[in-house]
PDB file of C-alpha atoms and ligand atoms in Angstrom:
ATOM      1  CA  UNK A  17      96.051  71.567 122.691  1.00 68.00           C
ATOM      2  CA  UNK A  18      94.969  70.816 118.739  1.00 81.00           C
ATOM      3  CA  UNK A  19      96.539  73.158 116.102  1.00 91.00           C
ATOM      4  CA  UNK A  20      94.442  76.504 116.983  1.00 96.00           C
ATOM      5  CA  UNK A  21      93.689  79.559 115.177  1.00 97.00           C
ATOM      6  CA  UNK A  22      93.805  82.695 116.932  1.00 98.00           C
ATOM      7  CA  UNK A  23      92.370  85.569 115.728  1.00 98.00           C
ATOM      8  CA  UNK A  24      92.809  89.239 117.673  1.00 98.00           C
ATOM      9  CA  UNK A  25      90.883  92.359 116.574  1.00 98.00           C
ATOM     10  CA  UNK A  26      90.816  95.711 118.366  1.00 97.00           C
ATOM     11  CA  UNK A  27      91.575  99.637 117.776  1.00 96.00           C
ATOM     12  CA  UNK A  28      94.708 101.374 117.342  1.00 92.00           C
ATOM     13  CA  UNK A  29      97.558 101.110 120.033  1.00 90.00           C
ATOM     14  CA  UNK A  30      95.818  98.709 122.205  1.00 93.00           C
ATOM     15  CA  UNK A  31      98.791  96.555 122.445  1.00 91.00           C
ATOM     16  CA  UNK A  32      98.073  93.528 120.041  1.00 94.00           C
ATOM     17  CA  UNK A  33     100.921  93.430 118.464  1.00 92.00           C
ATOM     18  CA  UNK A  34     102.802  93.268 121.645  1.00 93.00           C
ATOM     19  CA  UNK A  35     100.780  90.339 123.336  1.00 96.00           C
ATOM     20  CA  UNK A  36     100.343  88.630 120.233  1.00 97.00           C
ATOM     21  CA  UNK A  37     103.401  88.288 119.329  1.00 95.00           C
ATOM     22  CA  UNK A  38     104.108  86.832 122.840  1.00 96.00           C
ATOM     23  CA  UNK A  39     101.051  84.540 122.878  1.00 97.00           C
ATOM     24  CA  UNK A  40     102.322  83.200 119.884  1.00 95.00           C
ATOM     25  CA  UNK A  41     105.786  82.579 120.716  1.00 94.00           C
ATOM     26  CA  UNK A  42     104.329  81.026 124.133  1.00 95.00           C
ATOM     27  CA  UNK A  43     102.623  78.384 122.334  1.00 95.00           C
ATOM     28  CA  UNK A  44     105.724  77.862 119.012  1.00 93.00           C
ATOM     29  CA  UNK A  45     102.756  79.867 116.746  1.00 95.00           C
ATOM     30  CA  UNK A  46     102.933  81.327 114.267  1.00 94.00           C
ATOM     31  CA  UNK A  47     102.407  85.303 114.474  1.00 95.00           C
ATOM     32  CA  UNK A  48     101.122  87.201 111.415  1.00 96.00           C
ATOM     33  CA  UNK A  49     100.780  91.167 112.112  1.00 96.00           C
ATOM     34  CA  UNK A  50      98.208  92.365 109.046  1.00 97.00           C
ATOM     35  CA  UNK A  51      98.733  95.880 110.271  1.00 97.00           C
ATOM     36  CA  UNK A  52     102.514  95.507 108.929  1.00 96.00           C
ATOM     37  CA  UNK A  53     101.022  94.173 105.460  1.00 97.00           C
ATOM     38  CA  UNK A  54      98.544  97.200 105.382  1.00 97.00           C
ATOM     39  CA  UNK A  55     101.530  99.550 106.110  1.00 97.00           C
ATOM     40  CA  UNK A  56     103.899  98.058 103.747  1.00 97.00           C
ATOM     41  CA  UNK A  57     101.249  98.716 100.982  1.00 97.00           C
ATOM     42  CA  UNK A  58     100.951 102.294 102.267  1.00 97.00           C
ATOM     43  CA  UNK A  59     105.034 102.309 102.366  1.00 97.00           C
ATOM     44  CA  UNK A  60     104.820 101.096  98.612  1.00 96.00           C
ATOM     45  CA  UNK A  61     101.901 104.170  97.514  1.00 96.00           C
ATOM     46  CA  UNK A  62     104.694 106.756  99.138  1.00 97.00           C
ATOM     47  CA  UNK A  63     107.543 105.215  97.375  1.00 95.00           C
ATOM     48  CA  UNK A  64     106.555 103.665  93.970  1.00 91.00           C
ATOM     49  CA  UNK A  65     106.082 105.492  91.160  1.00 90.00           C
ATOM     50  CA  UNK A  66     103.228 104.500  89.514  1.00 91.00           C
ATOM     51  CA  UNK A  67     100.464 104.170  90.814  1.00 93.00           C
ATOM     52  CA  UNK A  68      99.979 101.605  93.981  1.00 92.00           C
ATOM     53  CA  UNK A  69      96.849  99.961  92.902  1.00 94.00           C
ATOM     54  CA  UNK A  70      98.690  98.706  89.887  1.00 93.00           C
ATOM     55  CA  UNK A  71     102.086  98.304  91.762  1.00 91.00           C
ATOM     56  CA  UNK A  72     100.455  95.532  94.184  1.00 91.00           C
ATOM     57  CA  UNK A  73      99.646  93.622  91.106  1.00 90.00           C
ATOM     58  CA  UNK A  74     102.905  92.596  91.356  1.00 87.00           C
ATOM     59  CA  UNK A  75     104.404  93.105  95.028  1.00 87.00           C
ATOM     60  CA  UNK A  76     106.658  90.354  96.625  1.00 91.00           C
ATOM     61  CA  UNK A  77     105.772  90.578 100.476  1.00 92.00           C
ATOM     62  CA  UNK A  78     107.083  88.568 102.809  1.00 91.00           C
ATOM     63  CA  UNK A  79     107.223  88.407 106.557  1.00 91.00           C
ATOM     64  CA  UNK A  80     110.093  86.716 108.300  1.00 90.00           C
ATOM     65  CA  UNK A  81     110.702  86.030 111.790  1.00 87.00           C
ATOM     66  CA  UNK A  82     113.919  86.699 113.840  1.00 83.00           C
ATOM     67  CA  UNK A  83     113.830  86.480 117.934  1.00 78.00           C
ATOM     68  CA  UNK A  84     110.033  86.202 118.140  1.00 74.00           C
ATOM     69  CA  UNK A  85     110.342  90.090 116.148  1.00 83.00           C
ATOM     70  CA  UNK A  86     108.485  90.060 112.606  1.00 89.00           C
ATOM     71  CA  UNK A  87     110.303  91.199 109.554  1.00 94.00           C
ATOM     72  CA  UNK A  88     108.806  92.796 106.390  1.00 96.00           C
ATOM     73  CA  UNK A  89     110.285  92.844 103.202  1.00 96.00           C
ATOM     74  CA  UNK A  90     109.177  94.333  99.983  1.00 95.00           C
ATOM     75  CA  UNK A  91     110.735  92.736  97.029  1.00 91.00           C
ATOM     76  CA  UNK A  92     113.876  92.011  99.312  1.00 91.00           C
ATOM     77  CA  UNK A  93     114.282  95.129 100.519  1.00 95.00           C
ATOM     78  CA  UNK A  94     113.424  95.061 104.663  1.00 97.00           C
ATOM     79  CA  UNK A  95     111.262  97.911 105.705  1.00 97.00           C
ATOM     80  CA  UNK A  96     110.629  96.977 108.728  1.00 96.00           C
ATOM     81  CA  UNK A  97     111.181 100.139 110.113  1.00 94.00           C
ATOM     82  CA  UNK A  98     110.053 102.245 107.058  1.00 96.00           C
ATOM     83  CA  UNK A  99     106.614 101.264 107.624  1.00 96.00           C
ATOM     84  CA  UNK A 100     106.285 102.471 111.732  1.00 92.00           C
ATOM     85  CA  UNK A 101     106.898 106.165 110.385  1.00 92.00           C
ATOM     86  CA  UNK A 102     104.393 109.016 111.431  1.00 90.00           C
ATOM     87  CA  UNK A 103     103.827 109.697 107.068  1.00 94.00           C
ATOM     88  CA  UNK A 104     103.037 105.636 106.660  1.00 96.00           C
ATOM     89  CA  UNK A 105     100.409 105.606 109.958  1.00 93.00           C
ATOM     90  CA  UNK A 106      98.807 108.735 108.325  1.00 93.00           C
ATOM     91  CA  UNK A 107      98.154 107.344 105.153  1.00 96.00           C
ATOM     92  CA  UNK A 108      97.603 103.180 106.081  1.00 96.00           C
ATOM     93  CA  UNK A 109      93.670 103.969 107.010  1.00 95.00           C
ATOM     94  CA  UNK A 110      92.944 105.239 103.226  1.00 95.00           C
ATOM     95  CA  UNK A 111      95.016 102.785 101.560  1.00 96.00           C
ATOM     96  CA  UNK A 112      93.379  99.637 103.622  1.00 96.00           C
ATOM     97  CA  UNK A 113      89.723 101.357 102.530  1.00 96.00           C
ATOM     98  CA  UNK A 114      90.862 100.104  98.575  1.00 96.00           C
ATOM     99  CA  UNK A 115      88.744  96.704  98.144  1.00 96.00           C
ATOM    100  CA  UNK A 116      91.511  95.382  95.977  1.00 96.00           C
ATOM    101  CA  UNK A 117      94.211  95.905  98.814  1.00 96.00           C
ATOM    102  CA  UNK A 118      92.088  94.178 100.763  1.00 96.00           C
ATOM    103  CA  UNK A 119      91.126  91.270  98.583  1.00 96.00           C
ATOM    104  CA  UNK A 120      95.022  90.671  97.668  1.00 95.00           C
ATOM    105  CA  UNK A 121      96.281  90.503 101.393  1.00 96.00           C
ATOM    106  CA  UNK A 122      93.493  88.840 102.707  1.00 96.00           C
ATOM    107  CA  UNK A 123      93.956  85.851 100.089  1.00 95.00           C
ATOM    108  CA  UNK A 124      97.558  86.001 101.857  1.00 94.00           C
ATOM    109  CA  UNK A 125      96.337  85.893 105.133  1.00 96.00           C
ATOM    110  CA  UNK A 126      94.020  83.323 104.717  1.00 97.00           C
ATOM    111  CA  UNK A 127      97.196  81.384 103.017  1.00 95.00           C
ATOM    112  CA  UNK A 128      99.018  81.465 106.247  1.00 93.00           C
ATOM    113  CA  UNK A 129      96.586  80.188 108.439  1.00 95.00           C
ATOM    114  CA  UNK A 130      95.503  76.993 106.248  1.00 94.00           C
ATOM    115  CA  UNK A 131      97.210  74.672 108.481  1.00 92.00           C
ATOM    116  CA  UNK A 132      96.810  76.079 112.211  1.00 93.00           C
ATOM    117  CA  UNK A 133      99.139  77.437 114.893  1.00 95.00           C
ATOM    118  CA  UNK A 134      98.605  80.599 114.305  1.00 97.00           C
ATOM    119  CA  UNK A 135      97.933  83.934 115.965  1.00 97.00           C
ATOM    120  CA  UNK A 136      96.456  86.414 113.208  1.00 98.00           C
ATOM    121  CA  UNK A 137      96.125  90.055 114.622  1.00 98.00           C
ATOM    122  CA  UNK A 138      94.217  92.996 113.110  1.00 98.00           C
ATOM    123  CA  UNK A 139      91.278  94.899 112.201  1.00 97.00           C
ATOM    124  CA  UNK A 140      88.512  92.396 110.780  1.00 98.00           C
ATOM    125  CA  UNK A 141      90.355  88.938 111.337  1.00 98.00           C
ATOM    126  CA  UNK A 142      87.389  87.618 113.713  1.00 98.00           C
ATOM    127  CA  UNK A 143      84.789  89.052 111.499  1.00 98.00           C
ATOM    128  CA  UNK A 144      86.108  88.247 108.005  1.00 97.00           C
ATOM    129  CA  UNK A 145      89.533  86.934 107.319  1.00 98.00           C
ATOM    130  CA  UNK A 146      89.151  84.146 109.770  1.00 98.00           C
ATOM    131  CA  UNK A 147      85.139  83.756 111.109  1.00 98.00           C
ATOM    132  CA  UNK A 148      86.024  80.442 111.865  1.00 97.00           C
ATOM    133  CA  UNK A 149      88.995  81.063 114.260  1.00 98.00           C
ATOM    134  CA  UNK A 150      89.308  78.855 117.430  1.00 97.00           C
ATOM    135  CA  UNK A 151      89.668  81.391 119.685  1.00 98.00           C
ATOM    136  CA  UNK A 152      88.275  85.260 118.796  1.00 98.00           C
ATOM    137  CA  UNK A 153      89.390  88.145 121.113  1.00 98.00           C
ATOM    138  CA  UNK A 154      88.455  91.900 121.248  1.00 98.00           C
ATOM    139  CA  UNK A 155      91.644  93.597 122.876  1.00 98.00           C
ATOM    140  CA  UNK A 156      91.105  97.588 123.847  1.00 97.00           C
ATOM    141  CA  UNK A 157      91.813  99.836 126.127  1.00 97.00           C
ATOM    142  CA  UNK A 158      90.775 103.538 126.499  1.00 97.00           C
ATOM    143  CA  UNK A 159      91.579 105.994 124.353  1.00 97.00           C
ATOM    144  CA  UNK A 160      93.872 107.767 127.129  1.00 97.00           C
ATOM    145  CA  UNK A 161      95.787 104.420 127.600  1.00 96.00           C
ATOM    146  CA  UNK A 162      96.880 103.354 124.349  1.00 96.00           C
ATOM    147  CA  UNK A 163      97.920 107.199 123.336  1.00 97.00           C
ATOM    148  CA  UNK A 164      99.925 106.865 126.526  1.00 96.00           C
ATOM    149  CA  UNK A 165     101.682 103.239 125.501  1.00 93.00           C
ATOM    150  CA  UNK A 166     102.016 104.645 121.308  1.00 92.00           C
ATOM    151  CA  UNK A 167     103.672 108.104 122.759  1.00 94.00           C
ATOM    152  CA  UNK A 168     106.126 105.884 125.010  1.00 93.00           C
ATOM    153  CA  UNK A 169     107.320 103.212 121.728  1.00 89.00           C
ATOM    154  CA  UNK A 170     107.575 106.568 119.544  1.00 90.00           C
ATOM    155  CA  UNK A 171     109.694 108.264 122.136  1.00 93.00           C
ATOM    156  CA  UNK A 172     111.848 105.455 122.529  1.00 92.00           C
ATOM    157  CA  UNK A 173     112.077 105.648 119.025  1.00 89.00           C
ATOM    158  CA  UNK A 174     113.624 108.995 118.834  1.00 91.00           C
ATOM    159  CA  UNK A 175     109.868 110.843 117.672  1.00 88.00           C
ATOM    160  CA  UNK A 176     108.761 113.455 119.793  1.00 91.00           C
ATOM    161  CA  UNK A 177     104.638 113.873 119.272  1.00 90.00           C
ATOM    162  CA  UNK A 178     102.471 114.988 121.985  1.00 94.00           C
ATOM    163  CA  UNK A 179     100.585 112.580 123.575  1.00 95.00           C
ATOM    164  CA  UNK A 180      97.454 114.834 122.619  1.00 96.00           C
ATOM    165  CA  UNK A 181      98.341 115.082 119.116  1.00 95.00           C
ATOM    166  CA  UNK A 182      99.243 110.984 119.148  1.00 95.00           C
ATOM    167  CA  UNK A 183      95.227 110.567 121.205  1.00 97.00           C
ATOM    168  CA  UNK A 184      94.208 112.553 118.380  1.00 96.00           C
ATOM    169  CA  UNK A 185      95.673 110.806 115.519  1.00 94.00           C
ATOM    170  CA  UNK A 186      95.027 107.023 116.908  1.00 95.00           C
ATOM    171  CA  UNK A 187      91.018 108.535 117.160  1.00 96.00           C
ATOM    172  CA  UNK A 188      90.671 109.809 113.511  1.00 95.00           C
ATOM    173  CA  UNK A 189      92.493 106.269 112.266  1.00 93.00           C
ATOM    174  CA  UNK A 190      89.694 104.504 114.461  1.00 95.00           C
ATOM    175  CA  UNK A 191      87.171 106.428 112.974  1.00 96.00           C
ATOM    176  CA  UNK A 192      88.117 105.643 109.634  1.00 94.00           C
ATOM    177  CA  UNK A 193      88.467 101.952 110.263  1.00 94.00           C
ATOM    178  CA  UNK A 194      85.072 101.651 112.224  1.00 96.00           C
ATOM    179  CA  UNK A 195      83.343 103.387 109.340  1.00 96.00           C
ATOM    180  CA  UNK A 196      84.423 102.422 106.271  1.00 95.00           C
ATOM    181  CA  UNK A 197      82.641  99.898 103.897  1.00 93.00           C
ATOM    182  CA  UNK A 198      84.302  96.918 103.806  1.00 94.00           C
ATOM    183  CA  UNK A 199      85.055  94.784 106.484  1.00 95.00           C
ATOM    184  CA  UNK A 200      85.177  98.197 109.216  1.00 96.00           C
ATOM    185  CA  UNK A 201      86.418  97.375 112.517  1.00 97.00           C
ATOM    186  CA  UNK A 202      84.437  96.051 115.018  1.00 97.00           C
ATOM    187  CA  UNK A 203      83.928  93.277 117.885  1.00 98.00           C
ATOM    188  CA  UNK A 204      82.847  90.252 116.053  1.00 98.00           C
ATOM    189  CA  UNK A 205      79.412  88.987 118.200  1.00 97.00           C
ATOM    190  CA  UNK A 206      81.102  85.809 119.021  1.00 97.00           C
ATOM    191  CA  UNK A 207      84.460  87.219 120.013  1.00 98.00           C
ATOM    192  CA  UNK A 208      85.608  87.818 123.726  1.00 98.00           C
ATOM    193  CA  UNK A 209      86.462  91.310 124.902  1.00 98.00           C
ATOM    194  CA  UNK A 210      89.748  91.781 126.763  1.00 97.00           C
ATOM    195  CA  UNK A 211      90.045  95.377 127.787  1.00 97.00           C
ATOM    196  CA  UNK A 212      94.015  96.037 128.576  1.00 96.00           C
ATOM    197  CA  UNK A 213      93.741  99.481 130.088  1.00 96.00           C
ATOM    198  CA  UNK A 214      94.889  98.292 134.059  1.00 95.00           C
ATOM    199  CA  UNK A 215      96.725  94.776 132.317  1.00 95.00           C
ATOM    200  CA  UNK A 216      99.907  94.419 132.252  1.00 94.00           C
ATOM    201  CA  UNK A 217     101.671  92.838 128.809  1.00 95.00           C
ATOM    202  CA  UNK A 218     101.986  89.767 130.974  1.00 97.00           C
ATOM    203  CA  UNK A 219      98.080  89.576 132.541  1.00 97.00           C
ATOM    204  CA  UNK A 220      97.160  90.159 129.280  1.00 97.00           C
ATOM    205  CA  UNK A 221      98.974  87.514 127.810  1.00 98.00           C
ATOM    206  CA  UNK A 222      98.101  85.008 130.421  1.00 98.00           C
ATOM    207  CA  UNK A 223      94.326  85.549 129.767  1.00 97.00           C
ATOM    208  CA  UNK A 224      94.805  85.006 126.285  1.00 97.00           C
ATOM    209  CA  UNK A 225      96.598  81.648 126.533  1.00 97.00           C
ATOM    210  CA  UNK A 226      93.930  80.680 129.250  1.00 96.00           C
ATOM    211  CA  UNK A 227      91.068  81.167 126.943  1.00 95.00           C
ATOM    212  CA  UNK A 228      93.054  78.812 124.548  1.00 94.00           C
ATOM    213  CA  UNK A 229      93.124  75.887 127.296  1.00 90.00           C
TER     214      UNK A 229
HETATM  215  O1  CDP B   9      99.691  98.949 115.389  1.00 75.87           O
HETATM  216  P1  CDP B   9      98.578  99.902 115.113  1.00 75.87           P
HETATM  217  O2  CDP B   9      97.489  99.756 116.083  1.00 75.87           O
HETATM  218  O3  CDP B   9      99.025 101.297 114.940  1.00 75.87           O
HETATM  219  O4  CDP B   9      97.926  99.551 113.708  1.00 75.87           O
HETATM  220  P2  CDP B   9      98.260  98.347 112.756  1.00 75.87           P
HETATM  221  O5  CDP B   9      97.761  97.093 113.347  1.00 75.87           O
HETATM  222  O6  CDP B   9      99.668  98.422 112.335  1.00 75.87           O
HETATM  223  O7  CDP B   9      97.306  98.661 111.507  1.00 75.87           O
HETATM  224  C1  CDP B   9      97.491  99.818 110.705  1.00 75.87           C
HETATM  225  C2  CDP B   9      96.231 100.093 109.906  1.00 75.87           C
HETATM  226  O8  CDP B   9      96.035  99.042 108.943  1.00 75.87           O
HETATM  227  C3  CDP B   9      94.914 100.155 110.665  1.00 75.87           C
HETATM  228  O9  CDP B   9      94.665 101.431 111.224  1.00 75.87           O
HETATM  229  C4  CDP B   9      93.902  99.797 109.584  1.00 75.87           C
HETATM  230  O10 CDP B   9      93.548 100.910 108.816  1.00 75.87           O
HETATM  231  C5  CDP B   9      94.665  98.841 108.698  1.00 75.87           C
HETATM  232  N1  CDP B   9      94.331  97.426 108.960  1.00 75.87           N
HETATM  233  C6  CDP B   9      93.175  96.923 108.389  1.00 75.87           C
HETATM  234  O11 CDP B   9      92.443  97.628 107.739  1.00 75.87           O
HETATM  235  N2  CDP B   9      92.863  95.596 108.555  1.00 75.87           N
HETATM  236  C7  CDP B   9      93.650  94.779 109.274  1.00 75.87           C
HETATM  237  N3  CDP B   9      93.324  93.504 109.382  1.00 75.87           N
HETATM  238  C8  CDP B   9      94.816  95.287 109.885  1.00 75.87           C
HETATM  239  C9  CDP B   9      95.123  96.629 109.719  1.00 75.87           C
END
């Protein structure tokens, strides 16, 4: 297999982290999670001071790997956690509408997949970070289904949310990222739809790495 690029795109809670991450660590890839960048700029507009638009003039963010798991650090601090919080998934749809969040973390992006081996997971990586990706996928799952699997990794977490309230929030963040300006989510026309709502992790994975051979 030559060095590939693969890009994942799909709606909230339909598992890409999750089968990304393993897809990558399958083939010794590389797995970049832009969700976690777009959070850790919404993590910065609840914390900093001034404003965020200027603070990401200057942000140091870096993603490190440990066990497969990705770590994210803002100027050395690890907020890994910090940025999975109900207050940072409220806000991360505005703050990822701001053109010059966008342009700044997709320069990164496009920085880390320069030389291959990659898996790149988000919103509008087959459409417009990476349109020339190797291998494009469109992973979803009904609405019902991925409240169910975000209600289950908040409660093991320690949250407790009602699923309804969870279905509810993971639909208006949709919304917002299907209809904003720039680069809105959607299934790029040459990208292959993989709907997870009867796969397991595994099935899912294994149709991912098959579409790679
Ligand atoms: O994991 P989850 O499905 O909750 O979302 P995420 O991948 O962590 O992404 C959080 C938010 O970041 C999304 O709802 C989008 O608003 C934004 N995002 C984006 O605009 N573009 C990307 N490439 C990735 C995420």
């Amino acid at each position: 297999m030559k060095n590939l690029v693969i890009a994942i795109d799909g709606p909230a809670g339909a598992g890409k982290s999750t089968v990304a991450q393993l897809v990558a660590q399958k083939l010794q890839y590389l797995y970049i999670d832009t969700g976690a960048m777009y959070r850790a700029v919404a993590y910065l507009a609840l914390n900093s001071e001034e404003n965020f638009l200027t603070a990401i003039d200057n942000i140091k963010l870096s993603l490190t790997y440990e066990d497969g798991k990705t770590k994210v650090f803002l100027d050395d601090k690890n907020i890994t956690d910090d940025i999975r919080t109900p207050e940072v998934t409220k806000l991360v749809s505005s703050v990822a509408q701001e053109p010059k969040v966008r342009e700044k973390l997709i320069d990164i992006q496009r920085d880390l997949a320069k030389n291959g081996k990659v898996v790149m997971d988000g919103r509008d990586i087959c459409t417009n970070v990476l349109p020339n990706a190797d291998v494009k996928i469109f992973l979803t799952a009904s609405i019902k289904e991925r409240a169910r699997r975000r209600w289950l990794e908040l409660s093991q977490k320690g949250y407790s949310i009602e699923e309804e309230k969870i279905q509810e929030d993971i639909a208006k963040r949709d919304k917002m990222d299907m209809e904003r300006e720039i680069a809105p989510l959607k299934q790029a026309h040459d990208a292959i739809l993989l709907d997870t709502t009867s796969l397991s992790i595994d099935e899912a994975v294994a149709e991912i790495i098959k579409l790679c051979q």
